[in-house]
Amino acid sequence: MKQLWKTGAMALALLPLAVSHAFAEDAKTTTNAPEAKYQSAASPLANVEMYQDINPKAPPMSKAEFDKARQIYFERCAGCHGVLRKGATGKPLTPEKTLAAGTDYLKVFIKYGSPAGMPNWGTSGELSDDEVDLMARYVQQTPPQPPEFGLKDMKATWKVIVPPEQRPKKKMNNYNIENIFSTTLRDTGEVALIDGDTKKIINVVKTGYAV
Ligand code: HEC
């Protein structure tokens, strides 16, 4: 038994020598065919600039995919889920929730929606299967901070539509302004003003976006 063990140890000790010898041999000859094939078979993503999330668990996305998804999110999802994905009409989509749910679950939810108010983005034809996959990966990334829109930026957008001297100095209608309420017409991006006394719509104001 002792003898056998010794022989085994010998063989093991010789192995590194044998291996390094084989490598030395190889280095002299040109690279063998399979190796050359292997090295030239670049990954399709090798030259694509990747998006690097601060959370290593976030699924990989190229920079271009991330930018596209961010745009789709802003235009189609932020109204219900919030710009920072903290939730509003829709549930929060923060990474601790979405990473736990996983890409496959998220894809199904985004594609088919739910009776509780999540639109069926895939089956309605609004988003392609690739876009559904993109959004499922996107909502697992750390929400990007929106650029700050400060007072200076706001002032730069200021347009005088009616100059102060031309503005009415007294009430110009008979509405009971103590009893007027507004309702958001979510899907058309409008707000209706309703007279509480007559329950009639006074005006529909185009606000331009959903919630
Ligand atoms: C009209 C409002 C609305 C819009 C717009 C919307 N969602 Fe939702 N979403 C919801 C609601 C409400 C829920 C919760 C539904 C439920 O629990 O059944 C939800 C749930 C989800 C869920 C599942 C969350 C979970 O924890 O189970 C995902 C993922 C999701 N939304 C992604 C998106 C994406 C991506 C978009 C944009 C392409 C989007 N949503 C746009 C309302 C919306």
XYZ file of C-alpha atoms and ligand atoms in Angstrom:
254
model
C 0.000 0.000 0.000
C 2.732 2.358 1.025
C 4.625 1.538 -2.146
C 1.620 2.262 -4.372
C 1.068 5.623 -2.782
C 4.682 6.541 -3.427
C 4.366 5.659 -7.114
C 1.251 7.810 -7.391
C 2.976 10.757 -5.817
C 5.868 10.305 -8.236
C 3.582 10.385 -11.231
C 1.868 13.509 -9.927
C 5.165 15.207 -9.319
C 6.192 14.484 -12.894
C 2.958 15.789 -14.364
C 3.820 19.521 -14.275
C 7.063 18.748 -16.081
C 5.248 16.806 -18.767
C 2.694 19.560 -19.202
C 5.223 22.355 -19.436
C 7.138 20.261 -21.928
C 4.055 19.882 -24.088
C 3.512 23.642 -24.011
C 7.106 24.285 -24.968
C 6.630 21.947 -27.937
C 3.471 23.773 -28.987
C 5.047 27.179 -28.777
C 7.672 26.110 -31.308
C 5.066 25.052 -33.846
C 2.435 27.500 -35.090
C -0.901 27.682 -33.207
C -2.981 24.618 -33.935
C -6.159 24.931 -35.990
C -8.833 24.580 -33.272
C -7.039 27.125 -31.121
C -6.850 29.615 -33.967
C -10.535 29.112 -34.665
C -11.345 29.576 -31.027
C -9.402 32.799 -30.745
C -10.793 34.355 -33.897
C -14.384 33.505 -32.960
C -15.043 36.818 -31.278
C -18.150 37.305 -29.178
C -20.787 39.292 -31.080
C -20.685 41.774 -28.200
C -16.901 42.113 -28.154
C -16.860 45.483 -29.887
C -20.089 46.777 -28.412
C -19.823 49.356 -25.679
C -21.473 47.833 -22.606
C -23.479 49.660 -19.968
C -21.923 49.167 -16.538
C -24.379 49.266 -13.674
C -23.120 49.922 -10.140
C -24.919 46.720 -9.119
C -23.015 43.673 -10.438
C -26.188 41.547 -10.264
C -27.933 43.658 -12.936
C -28.235 41.708 -16.233
C -25.837 42.860 -18.984
C -26.935 45.512 -21.471
C -25.042 47.366 -24.159
C -24.854 51.134 -23.863
C -27.147 51.500 -26.911
C -29.739 49.121 -25.398
C -29.653 51.010 -22.114
C -30.210 54.358 -23.827
C -33.101 52.984 -25.889
C -34.726 51.390 -22.827
C -34.333 54.567 -20.811
C -36.192 56.461 -23.542
C -39.003 53.860 -23.738
C -39.266 53.849 -19.939
C -39.546 57.615 -19.804
C -42.176 57.773 -22.547
C -44.283 54.748 -21.643
C -43.682 53.572 -18.092
C -42.641 56.529 -15.929
C -46.170 57.977 -15.864
C -47.385 55.028 -13.792
C -44.199 53.680 -12.166
C -42.454 57.023 -11.499
C -39.230 58.461 -12.950
C -37.187 56.873 -10.137
C -39.342 53.684 -10.350
C -40.529 54.126 -6.773
C -44.091 53.418 -7.841
C -47.275 55.485 -8.229
C -50.281 54.072 -10.101
C -47.982 51.135 -10.929
C -45.968 49.114 -8.433
C -42.399 50.075 -7.467
C -39.827 48.683 -9.920
C -36.711 49.151 -7.816
C -33.843 46.658 -8.293
C -34.343 44.854 -4.967
C -37.806 43.877 -6.263
C -37.044 43.367 -9.941
C -33.794 41.415 -9.410
C -35.672 39.047 -7.111
C -38.435 38.634 -9.726
C -35.942 37.846 -12.513
C -35.913 38.480 -16.278
C -38.346 35.692 -17.259
C -41.055 36.762 -14.807
C -40.677 40.412 -15.807
C -40.891 39.580 -19.530
C -44.208 37.747 -19.029
C -45.616 40.597 -16.961
C -44.566 43.271 -19.458
C -45.777 41.265 -22.455
C -49.197 40.199 -21.118
C -49.932 42.880 -18.487
C -52.329 42.202 -15.625
C -55.998 42.812 -14.829
C -54.882 45.128 -11.999
C -53.942 47.841 -14.490
C -50.605 46.938 -16.075
C -51.014 47.338 -19.861
C -50.193 44.328 -22.095
C -47.307 45.930 -23.944
C -46.359 42.853 -25.957
C -49.706 41.359 -26.963
C -51.103 44.825 -27.813
C -48.271 45.209 -30.336
C -46.895 48.360 -28.662
C -43.557 46.676 -27.902
C -41.808 43.919 -29.882
C -40.509 40.779 -28.120
C -37.002 42.265 -28.276
C -38.234 45.456 -26.646
C -40.059 43.474 -23.954
C -36.787 41.631 -23.221
C -34.963 44.971 -23.214
C -37.387 46.485 -20.696
C -37.246 43.385 -18.474
C -33.465 43.829 -18.232
C -33.707 47.610 -17.927
C -35.971 47.613 -14.868
C -33.339 45.501 -13.049
C -30.706 48.239 -13.474
C -30.238 50.988 -10.899
C -32.651 53.802 -11.888
C -30.637 56.580 -13.564
C -30.939 59.975 -11.878
C -32.868 62.425 -14.047
C -30.888 65.553 -14.949
C -31.735 68.440 -12.656
C -34.132 71.004 -14.115
C -33.362 73.991 -11.918
C -34.894 77.444 -11.611
C -32.519 78.795 -14.263
C -33.683 76.162 -16.797
C -37.303 76.810 -15.891
C -36.914 80.553 -16.373
C -35.335 79.960 -19.763
C -38.568 78.273 -20.914
C -40.753 81.142 -19.707
C -43.042 82.616 -22.367
C -45.297 85.570 -21.736
C -48.618 84.628 -23.306
C -50.730 87.421 -21.790
C -48.724 90.422 -20.496
C -49.630 91.371 -16.895
C -51.294 94.681 -17.881
C -53.718 92.822 -20.177
C -54.789 90.274 -17.567
C -58.333 90.397 -16.106
C -58.642 92.434 -12.901
C -61.962 90.882 -11.836
C -63.738 87.533 -12.114
C -64.880 86.987 -15.700
C -67.335 84.098 -15.211
C -70.188 83.028 -12.978
C -68.698 79.794 -11.746
C -68.615 79.065 -8.067
C -64.839 78.747 -7.821
C -65.181 77.376 -4.280
C -66.754 74.277 -5.844
C -64.774 73.400 -8.958
C -62.806 70.184 -9.108
C -60.533 68.563 -11.638
C -60.196 65.027 -12.949
C -57.164 63.634 -14.748
C -58.066 62.084 -18.101
C -55.061 59.807 -17.927
C -55.019 58.176 -21.325
C -55.584 61.362 -23.331
C -53.181 63.513 -21.313
C -55.841 66.040 -20.318
C -57.459 67.422 -17.186
C -61.211 68.112 -17.005
C -62.493 70.973 -14.842
C -65.917 70.147 -13.433
C -68.412 72.551 -11.919
C -69.414 71.023 -8.596
C -72.797 72.742 -8.548
C -74.057 71.564 -11.951
C -71.702 68.538 -12.290
C -70.946 69.730 -15.843
C -67.521 69.806 -17.455
C -66.460 73.454 -17.744
C -63.286 72.911 -19.710
C -60.831 70.222 -20.780
C -57.239 71.404 -20.418
C -54.533 69.767 -22.496
C -51.743 68.989 -20.018
C -49.773 66.988 -22.576
C -48.892 63.943 -20.443
C -50.603 61.300 -18.372
C -50.656 61.414 -14.581
C -51.269 52.663 -16.904
C -50.283 52.499 -15.889
C -49.061 51.641 -16.200
C -48.141 51.823 -17.193
C -48.134 52.907 -18.254
C -47.124 50.799 -17.003
N -47.438 50.022 -15.939
Fe -46.366 48.435 -15.213
N -47.773 48.122 -13.787
C -48.899 48.890 -13.582
C -49.668 48.338 -12.482
C -50.972 48.895 -11.927
C -48.945 47.214 -12.007
C -49.339 46.244 -10.876
C -50.217 45.195 -11.504
C -50.481 43.993 -10.647
O -50.004 43.920 -9.523
O -51.184 43.079 -11.154
C -47.759 47.103 -12.863
C -46.817 46.119 -12.723
C -45.661 46.049 -13.470
C -44.653 45.026 -13.310
C -44.692 43.875 -12.316
C -44.190 44.332 -10.983
C -44.301 43.274 -9.921
O -43.719 43.503 -8.845
O -44.957 42.247 -10.123
C -43.662 45.302 -14.214
C -42.378 44.532 -14.417
C -44.060 46.482 -14.958
N -45.279 46.910 -14.465
C -43.317 47.061 -15.962
C -43.767 48.118 -16.755
C -43.044 48.620 -17.893
C -41.699 48.135 -18.374
C -43.804 49.618 -18.435
C -43.530 50.445 -19.659
C -43.285 49.730 -20.903
C -45.000 49.735 -17.600
N -44.934 48.815 -16.601
C -46.009 50.657 -17.807
C -49.266 49.997 -14.298
C -48.605 50.503 -15.411
